[in-house]
mmCIF file of C-alpha atoms in Angstrom:
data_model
loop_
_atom_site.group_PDB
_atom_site.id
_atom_site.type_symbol
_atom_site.label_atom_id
_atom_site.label_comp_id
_atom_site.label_asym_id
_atom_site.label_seq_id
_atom_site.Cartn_x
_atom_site.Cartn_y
_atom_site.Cartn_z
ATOM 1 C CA UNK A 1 39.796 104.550 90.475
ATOM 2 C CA UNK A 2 42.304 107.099 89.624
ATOM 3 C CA UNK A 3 43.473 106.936 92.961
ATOM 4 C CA UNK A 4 44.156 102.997 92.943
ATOM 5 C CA UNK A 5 45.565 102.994 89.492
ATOM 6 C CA UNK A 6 48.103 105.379 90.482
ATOM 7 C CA UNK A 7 48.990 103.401 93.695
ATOM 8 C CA UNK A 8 49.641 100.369 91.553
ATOM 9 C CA UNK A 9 51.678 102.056 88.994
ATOM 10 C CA UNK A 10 53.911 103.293 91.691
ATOM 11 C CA UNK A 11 54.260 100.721 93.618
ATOM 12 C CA UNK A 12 54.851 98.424 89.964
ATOM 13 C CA UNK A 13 57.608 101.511 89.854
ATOM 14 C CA UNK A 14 58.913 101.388 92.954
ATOM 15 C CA UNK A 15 59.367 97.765 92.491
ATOM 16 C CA UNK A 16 61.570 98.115 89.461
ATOM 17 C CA UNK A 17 63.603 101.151 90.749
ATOM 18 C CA UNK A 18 64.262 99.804 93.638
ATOM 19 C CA UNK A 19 66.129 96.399 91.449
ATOM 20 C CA UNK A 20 69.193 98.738 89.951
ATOM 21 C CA UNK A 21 69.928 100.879 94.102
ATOM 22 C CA UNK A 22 69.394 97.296 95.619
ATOM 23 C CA UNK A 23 72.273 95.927 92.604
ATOM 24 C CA UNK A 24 74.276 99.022 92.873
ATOM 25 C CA UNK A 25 74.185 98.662 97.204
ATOM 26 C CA UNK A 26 74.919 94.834 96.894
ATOM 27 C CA UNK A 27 77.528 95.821 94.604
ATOM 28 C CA UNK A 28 79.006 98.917 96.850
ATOM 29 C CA UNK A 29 78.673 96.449 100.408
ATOM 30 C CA UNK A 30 80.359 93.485 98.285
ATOM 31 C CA UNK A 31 83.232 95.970 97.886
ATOM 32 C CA UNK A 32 83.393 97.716 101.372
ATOM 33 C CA UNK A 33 82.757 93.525 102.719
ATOM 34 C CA UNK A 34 86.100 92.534 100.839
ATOM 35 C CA UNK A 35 87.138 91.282 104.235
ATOM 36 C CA UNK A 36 90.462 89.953 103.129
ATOM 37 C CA UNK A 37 91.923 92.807 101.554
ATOM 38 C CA UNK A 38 93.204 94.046 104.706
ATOM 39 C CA UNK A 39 94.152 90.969 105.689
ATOM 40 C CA UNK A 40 96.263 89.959 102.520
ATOM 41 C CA UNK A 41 97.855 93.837 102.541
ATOM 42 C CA UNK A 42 98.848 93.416 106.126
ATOM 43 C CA UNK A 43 100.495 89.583 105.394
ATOM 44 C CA UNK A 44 102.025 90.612 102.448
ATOM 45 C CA UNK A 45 103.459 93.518 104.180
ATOM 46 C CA UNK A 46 104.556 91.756 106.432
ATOM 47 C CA UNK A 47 106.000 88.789 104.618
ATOM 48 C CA UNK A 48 107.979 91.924 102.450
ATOM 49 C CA UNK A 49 109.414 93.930 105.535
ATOM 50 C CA UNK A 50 110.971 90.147 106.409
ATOM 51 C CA UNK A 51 112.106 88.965 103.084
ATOM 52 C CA UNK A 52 114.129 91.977 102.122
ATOM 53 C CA UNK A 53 116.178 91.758 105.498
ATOM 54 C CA UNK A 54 116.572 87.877 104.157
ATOM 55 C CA UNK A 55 117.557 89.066 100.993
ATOM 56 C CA UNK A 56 119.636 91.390 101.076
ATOM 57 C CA UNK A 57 123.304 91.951 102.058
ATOM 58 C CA UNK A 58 124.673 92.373 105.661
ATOM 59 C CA UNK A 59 127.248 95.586 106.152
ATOM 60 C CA UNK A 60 129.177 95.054 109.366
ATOM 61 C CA UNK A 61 132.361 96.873 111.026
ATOM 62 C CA UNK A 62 134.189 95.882 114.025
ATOM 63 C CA UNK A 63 136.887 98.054 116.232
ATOM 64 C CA UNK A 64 138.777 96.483 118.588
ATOM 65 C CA UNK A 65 142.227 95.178 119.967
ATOM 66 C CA UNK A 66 144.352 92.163 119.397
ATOM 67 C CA UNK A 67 147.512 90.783 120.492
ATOM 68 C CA UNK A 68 149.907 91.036 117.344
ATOM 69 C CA UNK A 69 153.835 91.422 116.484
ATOM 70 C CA UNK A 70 157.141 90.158 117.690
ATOM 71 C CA UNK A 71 156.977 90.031 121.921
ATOM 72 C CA UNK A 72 158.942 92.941 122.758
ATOM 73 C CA UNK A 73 162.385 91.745 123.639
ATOM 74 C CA UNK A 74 161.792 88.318 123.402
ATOM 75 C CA UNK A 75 159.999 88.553 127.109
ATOM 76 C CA UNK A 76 157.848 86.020 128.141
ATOM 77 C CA UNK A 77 155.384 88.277 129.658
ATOM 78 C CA UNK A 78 153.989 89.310 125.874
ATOM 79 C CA UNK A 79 154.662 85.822 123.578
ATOM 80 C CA UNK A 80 151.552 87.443 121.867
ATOM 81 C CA UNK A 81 152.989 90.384 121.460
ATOM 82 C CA UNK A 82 151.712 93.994 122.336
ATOM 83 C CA UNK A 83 148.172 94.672 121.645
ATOM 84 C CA UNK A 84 146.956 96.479 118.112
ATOM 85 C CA UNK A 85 144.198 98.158 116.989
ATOM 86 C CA UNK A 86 142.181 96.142 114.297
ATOM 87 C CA UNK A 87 139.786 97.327 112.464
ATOM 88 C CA UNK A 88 137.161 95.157 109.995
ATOM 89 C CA UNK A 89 134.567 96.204 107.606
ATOM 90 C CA UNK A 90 132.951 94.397 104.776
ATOM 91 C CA UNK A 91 129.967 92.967 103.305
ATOM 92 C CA UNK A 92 128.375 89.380 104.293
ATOM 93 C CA UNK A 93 125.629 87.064 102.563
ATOM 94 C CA UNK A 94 123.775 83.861 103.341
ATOM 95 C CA UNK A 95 122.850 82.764 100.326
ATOM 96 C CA UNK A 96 120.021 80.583 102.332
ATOM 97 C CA UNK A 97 118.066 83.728 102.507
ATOM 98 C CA UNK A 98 117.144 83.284 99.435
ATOM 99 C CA UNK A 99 115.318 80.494 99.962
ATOM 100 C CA UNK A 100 113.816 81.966 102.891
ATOM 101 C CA UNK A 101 112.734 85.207 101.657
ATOM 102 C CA UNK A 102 111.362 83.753 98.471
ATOM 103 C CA UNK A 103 109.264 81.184 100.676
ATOM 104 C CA UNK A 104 108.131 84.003 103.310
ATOM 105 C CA UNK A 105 106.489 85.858 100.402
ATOM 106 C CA UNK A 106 104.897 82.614 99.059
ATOM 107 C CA UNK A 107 103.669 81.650 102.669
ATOM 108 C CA UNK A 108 102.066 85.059 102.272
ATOM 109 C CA UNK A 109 100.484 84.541 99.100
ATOM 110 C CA UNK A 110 98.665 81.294 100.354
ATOM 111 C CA UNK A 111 97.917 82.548 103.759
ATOM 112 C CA UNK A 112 96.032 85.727 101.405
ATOM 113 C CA UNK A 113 94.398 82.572 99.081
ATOM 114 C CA UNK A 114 93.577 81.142 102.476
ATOM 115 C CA UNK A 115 91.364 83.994 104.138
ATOM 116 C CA UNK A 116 89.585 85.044 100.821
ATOM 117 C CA UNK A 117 88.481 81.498 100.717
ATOM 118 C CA UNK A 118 87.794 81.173 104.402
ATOM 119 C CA UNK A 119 85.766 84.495 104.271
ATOM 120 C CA UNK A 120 83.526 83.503 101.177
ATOM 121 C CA UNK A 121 82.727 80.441 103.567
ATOM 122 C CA UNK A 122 81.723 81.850 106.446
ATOM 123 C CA UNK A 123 79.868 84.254 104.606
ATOM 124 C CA UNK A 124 77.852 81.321 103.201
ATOM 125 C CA UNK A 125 77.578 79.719 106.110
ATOM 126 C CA UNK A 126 76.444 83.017 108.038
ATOM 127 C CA UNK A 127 73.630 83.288 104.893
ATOM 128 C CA UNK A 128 72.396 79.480 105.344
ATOM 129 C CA UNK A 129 69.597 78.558 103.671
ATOM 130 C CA UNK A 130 69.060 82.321 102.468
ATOM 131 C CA UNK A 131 72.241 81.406 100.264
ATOM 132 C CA UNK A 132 71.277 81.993 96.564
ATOM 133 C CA UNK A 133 68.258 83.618 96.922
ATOM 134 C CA UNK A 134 69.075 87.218 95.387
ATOM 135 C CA UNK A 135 68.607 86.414 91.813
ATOM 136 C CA UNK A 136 65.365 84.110 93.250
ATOM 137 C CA UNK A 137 64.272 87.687 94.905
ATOM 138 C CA UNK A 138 64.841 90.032 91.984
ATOM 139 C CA UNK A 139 63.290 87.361 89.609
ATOM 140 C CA UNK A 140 59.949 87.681 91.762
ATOM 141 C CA UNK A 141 60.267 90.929 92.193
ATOM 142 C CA UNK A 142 60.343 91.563 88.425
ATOM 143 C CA UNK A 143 57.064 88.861 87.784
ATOM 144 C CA UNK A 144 55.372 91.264 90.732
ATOM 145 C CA UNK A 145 56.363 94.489 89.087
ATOM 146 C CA UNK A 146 54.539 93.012 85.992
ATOM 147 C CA UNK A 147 51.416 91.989 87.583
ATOM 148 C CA UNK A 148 50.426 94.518 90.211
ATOM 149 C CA UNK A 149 49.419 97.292 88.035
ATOM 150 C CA UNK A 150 46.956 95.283 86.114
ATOM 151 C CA UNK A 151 45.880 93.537 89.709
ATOM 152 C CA UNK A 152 45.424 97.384 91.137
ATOM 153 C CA UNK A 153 43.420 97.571 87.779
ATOM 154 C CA UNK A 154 40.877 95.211 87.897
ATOM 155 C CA UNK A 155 40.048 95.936 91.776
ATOM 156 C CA UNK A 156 39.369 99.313 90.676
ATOM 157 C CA UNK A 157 37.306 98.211 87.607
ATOM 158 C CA UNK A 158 35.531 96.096 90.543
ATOM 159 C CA UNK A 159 34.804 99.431 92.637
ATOM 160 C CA UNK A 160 33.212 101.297 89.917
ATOM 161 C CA UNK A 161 30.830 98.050 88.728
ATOM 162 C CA UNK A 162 29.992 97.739 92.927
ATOM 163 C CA UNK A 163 28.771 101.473 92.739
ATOM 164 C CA UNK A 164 26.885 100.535 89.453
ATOM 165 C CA UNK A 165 25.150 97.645 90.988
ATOM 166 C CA UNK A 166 27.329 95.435 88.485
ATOM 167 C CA UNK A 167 29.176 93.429 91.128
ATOM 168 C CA UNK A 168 28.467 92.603 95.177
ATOM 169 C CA UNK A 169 30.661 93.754 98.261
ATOM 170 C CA UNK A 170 31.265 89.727 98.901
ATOM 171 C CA UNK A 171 33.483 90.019 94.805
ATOM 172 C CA UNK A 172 34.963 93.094 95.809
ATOM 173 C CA UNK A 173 36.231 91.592 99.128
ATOM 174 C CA UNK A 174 37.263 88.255 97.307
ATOM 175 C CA UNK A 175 39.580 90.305 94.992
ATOM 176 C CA UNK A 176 40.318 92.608 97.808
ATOM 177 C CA UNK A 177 41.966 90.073 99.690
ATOM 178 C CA UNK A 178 43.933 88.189 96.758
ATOM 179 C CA UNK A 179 45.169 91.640 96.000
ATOM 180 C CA UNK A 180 46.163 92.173 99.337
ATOM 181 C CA UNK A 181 48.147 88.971 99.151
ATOM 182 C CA UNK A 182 50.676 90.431 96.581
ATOM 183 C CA UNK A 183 51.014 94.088 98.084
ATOM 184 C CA UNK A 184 52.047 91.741 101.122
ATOM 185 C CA UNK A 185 54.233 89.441 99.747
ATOM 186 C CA UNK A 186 55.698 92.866 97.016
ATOM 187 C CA UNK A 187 56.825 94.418 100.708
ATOM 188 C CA UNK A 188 58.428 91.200 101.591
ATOM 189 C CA UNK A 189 60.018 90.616 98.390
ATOM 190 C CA UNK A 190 61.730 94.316 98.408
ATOM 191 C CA UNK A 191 62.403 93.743 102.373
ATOM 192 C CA UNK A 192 64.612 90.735 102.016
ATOM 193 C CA UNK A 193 66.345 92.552 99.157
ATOM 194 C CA UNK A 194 67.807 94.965 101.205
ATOM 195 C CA UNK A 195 68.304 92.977 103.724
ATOM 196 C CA UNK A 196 70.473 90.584 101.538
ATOM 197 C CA UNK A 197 72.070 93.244 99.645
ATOM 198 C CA UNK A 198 73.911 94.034 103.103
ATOM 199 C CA UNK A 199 75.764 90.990 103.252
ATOM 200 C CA UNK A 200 78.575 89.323 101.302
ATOM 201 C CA UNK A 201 77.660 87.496 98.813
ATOM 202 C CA UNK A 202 79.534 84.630 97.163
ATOM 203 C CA UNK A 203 82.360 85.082 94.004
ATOM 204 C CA UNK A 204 80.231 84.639 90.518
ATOM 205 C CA UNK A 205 80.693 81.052 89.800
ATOM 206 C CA UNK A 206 81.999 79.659 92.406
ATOM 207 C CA UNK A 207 80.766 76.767 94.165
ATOM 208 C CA UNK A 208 80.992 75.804 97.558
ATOM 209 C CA UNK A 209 82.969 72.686 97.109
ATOM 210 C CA UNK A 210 85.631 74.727 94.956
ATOM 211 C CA UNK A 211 85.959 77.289 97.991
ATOM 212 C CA UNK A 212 86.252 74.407 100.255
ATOM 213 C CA UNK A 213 88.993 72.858 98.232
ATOM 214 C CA UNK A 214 90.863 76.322 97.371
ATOM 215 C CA UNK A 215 90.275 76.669 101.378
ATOM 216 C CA UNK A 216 92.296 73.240 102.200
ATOM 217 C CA UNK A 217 94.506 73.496 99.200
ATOM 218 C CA UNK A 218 95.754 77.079 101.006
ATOM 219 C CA UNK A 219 95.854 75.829 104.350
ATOM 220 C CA UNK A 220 98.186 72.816 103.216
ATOM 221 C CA UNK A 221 100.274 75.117 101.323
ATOM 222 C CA UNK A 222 100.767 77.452 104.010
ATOM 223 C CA UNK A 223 101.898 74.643 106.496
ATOM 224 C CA UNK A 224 104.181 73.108 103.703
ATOM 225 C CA UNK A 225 105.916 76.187 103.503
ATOM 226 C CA UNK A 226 106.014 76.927 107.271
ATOM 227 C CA UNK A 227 107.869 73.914 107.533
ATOM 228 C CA UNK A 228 110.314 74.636 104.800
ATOM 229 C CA UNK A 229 111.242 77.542 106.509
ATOM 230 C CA UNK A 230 111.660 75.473 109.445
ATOM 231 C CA UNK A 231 114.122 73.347 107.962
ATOM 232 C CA UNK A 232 116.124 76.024 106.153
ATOM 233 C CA UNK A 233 116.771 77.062 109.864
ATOM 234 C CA UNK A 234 119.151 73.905 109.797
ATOM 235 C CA UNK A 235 121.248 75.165 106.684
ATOM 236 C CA UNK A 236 123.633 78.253 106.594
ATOM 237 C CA UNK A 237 126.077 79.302 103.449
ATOM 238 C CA UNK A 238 127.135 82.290 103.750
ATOM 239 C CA UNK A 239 130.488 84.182 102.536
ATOM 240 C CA UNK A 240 132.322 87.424 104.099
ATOM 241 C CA UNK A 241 134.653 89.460 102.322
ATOM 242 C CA UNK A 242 135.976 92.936 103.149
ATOM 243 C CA UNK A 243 139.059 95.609 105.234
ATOM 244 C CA UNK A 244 141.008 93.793 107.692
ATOM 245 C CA UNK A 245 143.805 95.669 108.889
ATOM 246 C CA UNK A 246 145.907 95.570 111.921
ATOM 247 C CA UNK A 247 148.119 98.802 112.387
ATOM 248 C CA UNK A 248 151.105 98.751 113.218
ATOM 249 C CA UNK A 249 151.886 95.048 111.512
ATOM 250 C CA UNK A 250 153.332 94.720 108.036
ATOM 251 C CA UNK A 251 149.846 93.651 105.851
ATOM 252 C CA UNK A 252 150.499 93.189 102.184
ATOM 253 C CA UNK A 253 147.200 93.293 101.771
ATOM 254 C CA UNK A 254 144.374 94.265 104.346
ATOM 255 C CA UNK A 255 141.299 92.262 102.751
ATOM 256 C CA UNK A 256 140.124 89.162 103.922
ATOM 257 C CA UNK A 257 137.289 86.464 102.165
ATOM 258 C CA UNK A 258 135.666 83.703 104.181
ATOM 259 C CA UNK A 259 132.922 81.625 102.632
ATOM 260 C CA UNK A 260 130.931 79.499 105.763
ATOM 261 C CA UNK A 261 128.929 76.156 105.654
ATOM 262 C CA UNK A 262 127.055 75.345 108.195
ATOM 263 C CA UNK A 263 124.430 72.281 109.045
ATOM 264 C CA UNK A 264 122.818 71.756 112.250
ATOM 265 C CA UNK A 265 122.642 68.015 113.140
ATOM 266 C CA UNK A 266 119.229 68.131 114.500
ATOM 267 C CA UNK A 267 117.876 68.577 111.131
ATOM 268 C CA UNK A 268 117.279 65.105 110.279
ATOM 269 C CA UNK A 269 114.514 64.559 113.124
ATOM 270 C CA UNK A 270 112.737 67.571 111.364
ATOM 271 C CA UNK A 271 110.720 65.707 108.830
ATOM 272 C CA UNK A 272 108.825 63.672 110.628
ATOM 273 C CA UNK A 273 107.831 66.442 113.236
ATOM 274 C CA UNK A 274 107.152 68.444 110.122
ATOM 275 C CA UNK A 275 104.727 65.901 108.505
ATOM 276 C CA UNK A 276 103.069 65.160 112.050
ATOM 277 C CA UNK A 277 102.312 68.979 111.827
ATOM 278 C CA UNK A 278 100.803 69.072 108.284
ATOM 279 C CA UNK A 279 98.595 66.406 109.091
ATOM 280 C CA UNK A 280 97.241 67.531 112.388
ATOM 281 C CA UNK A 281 97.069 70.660 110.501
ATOM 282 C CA UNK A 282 94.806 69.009 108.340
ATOM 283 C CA UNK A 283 92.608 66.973 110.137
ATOM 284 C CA UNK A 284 92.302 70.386 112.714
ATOM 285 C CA UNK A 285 90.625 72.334 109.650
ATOM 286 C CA UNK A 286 88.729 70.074 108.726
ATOM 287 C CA UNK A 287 86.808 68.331 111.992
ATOM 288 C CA UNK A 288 86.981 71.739 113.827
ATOM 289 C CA UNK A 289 83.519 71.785 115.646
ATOM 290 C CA UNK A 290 83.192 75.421 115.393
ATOM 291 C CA UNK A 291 85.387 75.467 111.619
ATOM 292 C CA UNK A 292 83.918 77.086 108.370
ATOM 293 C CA UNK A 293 84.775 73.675 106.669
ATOM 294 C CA UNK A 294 83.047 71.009 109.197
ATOM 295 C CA UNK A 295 79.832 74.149 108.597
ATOM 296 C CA UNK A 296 80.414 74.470 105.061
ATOM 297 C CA UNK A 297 79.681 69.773 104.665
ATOM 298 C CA UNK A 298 76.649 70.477 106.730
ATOM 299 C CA UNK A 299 75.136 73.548 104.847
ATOM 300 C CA UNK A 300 75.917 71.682 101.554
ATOM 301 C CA UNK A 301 73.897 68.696 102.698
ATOM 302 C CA UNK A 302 71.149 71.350 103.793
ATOM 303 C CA UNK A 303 71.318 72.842 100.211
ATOM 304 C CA UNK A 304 70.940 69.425 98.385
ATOM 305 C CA UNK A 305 67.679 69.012 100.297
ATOM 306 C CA UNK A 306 65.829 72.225 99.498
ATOM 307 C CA UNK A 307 67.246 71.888 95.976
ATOM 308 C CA UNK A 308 65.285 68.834 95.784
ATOM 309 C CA UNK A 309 62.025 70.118 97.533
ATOM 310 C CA UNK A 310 62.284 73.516 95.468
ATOM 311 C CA UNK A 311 62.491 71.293 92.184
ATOM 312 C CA UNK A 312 59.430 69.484 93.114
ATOM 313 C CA UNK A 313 57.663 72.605 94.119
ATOM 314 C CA UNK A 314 58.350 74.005 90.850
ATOM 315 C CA UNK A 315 56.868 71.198 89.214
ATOM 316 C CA UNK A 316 53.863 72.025 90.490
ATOM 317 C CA UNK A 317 53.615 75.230 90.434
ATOM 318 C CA UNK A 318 54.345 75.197 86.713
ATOM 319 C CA UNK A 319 51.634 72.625 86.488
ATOM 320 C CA UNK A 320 49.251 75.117 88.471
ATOM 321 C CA UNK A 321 50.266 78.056 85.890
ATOM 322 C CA UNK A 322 49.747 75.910 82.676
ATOM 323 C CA UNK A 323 46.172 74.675 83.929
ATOM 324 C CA UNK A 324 45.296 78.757 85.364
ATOM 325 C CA UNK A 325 46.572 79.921 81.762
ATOM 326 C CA UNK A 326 44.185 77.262 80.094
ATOM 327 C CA UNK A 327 40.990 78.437 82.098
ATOM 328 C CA UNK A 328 41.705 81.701 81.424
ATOM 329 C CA UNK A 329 41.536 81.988 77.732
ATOM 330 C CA UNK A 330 38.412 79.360 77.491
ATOM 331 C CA UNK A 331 36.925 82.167 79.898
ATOM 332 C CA UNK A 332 38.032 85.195 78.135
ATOM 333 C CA UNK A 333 35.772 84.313 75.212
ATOM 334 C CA UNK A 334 32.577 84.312 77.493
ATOM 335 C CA UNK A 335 30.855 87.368 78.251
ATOM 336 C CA UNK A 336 29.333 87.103 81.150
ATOM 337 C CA UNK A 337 29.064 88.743 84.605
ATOM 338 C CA UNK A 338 29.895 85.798 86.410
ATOM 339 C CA UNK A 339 32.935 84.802 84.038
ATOM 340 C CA UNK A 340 34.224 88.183 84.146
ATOM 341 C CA UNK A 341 34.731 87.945 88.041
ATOM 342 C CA UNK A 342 35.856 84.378 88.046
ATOM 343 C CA UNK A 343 38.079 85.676 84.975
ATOM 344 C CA UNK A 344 39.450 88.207 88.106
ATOM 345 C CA UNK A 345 40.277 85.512 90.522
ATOM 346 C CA UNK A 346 41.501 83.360 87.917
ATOM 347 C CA UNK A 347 44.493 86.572 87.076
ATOM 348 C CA UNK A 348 44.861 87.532 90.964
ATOM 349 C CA UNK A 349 46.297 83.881 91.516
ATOM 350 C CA UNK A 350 47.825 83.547 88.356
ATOM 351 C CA UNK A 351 49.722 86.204 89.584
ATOM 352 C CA UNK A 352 50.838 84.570 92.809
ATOM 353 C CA UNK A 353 51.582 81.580 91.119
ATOM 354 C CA UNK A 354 53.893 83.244 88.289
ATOM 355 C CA UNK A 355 55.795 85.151 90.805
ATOM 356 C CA UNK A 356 56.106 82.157 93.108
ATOM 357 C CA UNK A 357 57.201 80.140 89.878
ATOM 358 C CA UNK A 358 59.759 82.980 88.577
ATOM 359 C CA UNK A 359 61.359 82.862 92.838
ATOM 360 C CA UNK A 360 62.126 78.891 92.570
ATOM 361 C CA UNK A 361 63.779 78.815 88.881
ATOM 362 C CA UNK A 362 65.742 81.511 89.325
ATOM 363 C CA UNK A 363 66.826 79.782 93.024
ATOM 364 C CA UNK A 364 66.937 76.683 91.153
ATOM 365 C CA UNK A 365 69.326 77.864 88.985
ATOM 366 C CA UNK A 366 71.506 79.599 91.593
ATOM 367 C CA UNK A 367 72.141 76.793 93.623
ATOM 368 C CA UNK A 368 73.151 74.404 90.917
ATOM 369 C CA UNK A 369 75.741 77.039 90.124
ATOM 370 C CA UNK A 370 76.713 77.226 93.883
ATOM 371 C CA UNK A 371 76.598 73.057 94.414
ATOM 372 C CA UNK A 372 78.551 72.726 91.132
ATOM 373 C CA UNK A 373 75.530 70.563 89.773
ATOM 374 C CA UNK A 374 73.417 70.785 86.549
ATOM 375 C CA UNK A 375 69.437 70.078 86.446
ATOM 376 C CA UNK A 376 66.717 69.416 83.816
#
């Protein structure tokens, strides 16, 4: 007896340990599973090392030779004259980098919004129907933790009445089995734990259809902005100041200034090539057969259905507990060998029942959260 109750207590111990490692690992893979941190460091990088050459100044020098003066003696082999150094340094701007390096950094931003959204979907969609179903696991793993001790109890209280004459092997065997049941379904419960606790799980509070919409909401940005940049290629105002000297020619002063507009004419065929690209861009994310989104519709519809199959299962299983709860305390007050042993059975499936019970409110719960709906 000592035996079994110390079986029980550990494995009602092991259950509960095992809940705050199994948080802390979901917790530790959630962080080492951020799969778009690298991705947003590397675009924003990126989008950085691209602007600042946009936004900055340009320094440029020049050495060279031109034609300049009188011709020497009025000749008509020189009219240019004889050539002169020239040399030209300065500073130049185009103030349309401004634009373009501000918009590279945003395109980088929603490309970064993009992939974190894009990720948490195909992590869901990778999960499927297990989606939701770690707080459904800890919650039975909690009602199990509760019950097996007193289950590993009562067998044991069996044992000694079978060696007593006080109960038959066919009783023992009945609660045996029952017992069984929950050691099994304890393993599996604390299996599928770990297992789950090795994925990525979803952002608290999110639902899909808000990932799905910060998904297309990102992808449209991201084009809108591509094809700003596109048309910006069209514009350029940019001004040049700086030393321009000729030697040996008379220069009051060596310094020149030239501010430069220019507009390439091609620019008004842009927009409607730009719009036919945001809306295949569009219609590509979303009826890609092997997309996150067209995966993402489908796994919702799957989600809707066992929400509405778990909700009835709960109904009944709550029905089932009530009616087992009932029997047991009009039992309780008899005395009798018989009662006592149906009193045994009666706990054993309670048991079940209660765990099974705790697994589909908990999922319940969970995927209203993650289907953005509210239940009774």
């Amino acid at each position: 007896m000592r035996t079994d109750l110390a079986r029980g207590a550990l494995l009602g111990l092991g259950l509960w340990a095992g809940m705050a490692p199994a948080a802390e690992e979901a917790g530790t893979v959630r962080a080492r599973g951020d799969l778009a941190k690298g991705y947003c460091e590397r675009v924003r990088g990126t989008a950085k090392a691209e602007a600042v050459l946009e936004l900055a100044p340009e320094v440029f020098a020049s050495v060279g030779a031109v034609n300049a003066g009188d011709a020497a003696g009025g000749s008509d082999e020189t009219p240019l004259g004889a050539p002169k150094l020239r040399v030209t340094a300065g500073l130049g701007y185009d103030f349309v980098g401004l634009y373009r390096g501000h918009t590279r950094r945003s395109r980088a931003e929603a490309e970064c919004r993009r992939y974190q959204a894009l990720a948490a979907l195909q992590s869901a969609v990778e999960q499927g129907s297990r989606l939701g179903e770690a707080a459904a696991l800890d919650a039975r793993a909690r009602a199990l933790a509760t019950s097996l001790p007193r289950a590993e109890e009562l067998v044991a209280q069996l044992r000694d009445d079978l060696r007593d004459g006080g109960a038959t092997l066919e009783e023992l065997n009945a609660v045996q089995v029952r017992l069984d049941h929950l050691r099994s379904l304890a393993r599996d419960t604390a299996q599928a734990r770990e297992r789950l606790a090795l994925e990525p799980a979803l952002p608290e509070g999110q639902t899909l259809s808000a990932l799905l919409s910060a998904f297309e909401a990102a992808d449209d940005q991201v084009e809108v902005l591509s094809g700003g940049l596109r048309t910006a290629g069209a514009w350029r105002l940019s001004v040049r100041g700086g030393y321009d000297e000729v030697f040996d020619v008379d220069q009051s002063t060596p310094l020149f200034g030239q501010l430069t507009l220019g507009y390439n004419l091609g620019q008004p065929w842009q927009g409607r090539a730009n719009a036919q690209a945001r809306e295949g861009r569009r219609l590509e994310s979303r009826d890609a057969v092997d997309g996150a989104p067209r995966r993402v519709r489908q796994l919702l519809g799957e989600l809707r259905i066992t929400e509405q199959s778990e909700q009835q299962r709960l109904g009944e299983v709550s029905a089932l507990v009530s009616d087992l709860q009932g029997q047991l305390r009009e039992v309780e007050q008899l005395q009798t060998r018989q009662v006592r042993r149906f009193r045994d059975y009666l706990l054993l499936e309670l048991a079940r029942l209660q765990a099974e019970q705790a697994y589909l409110g908990a999922h319940l719960e969970t995927l209203r959260t993650i289907l953005g709906g509210t239940g009774p």
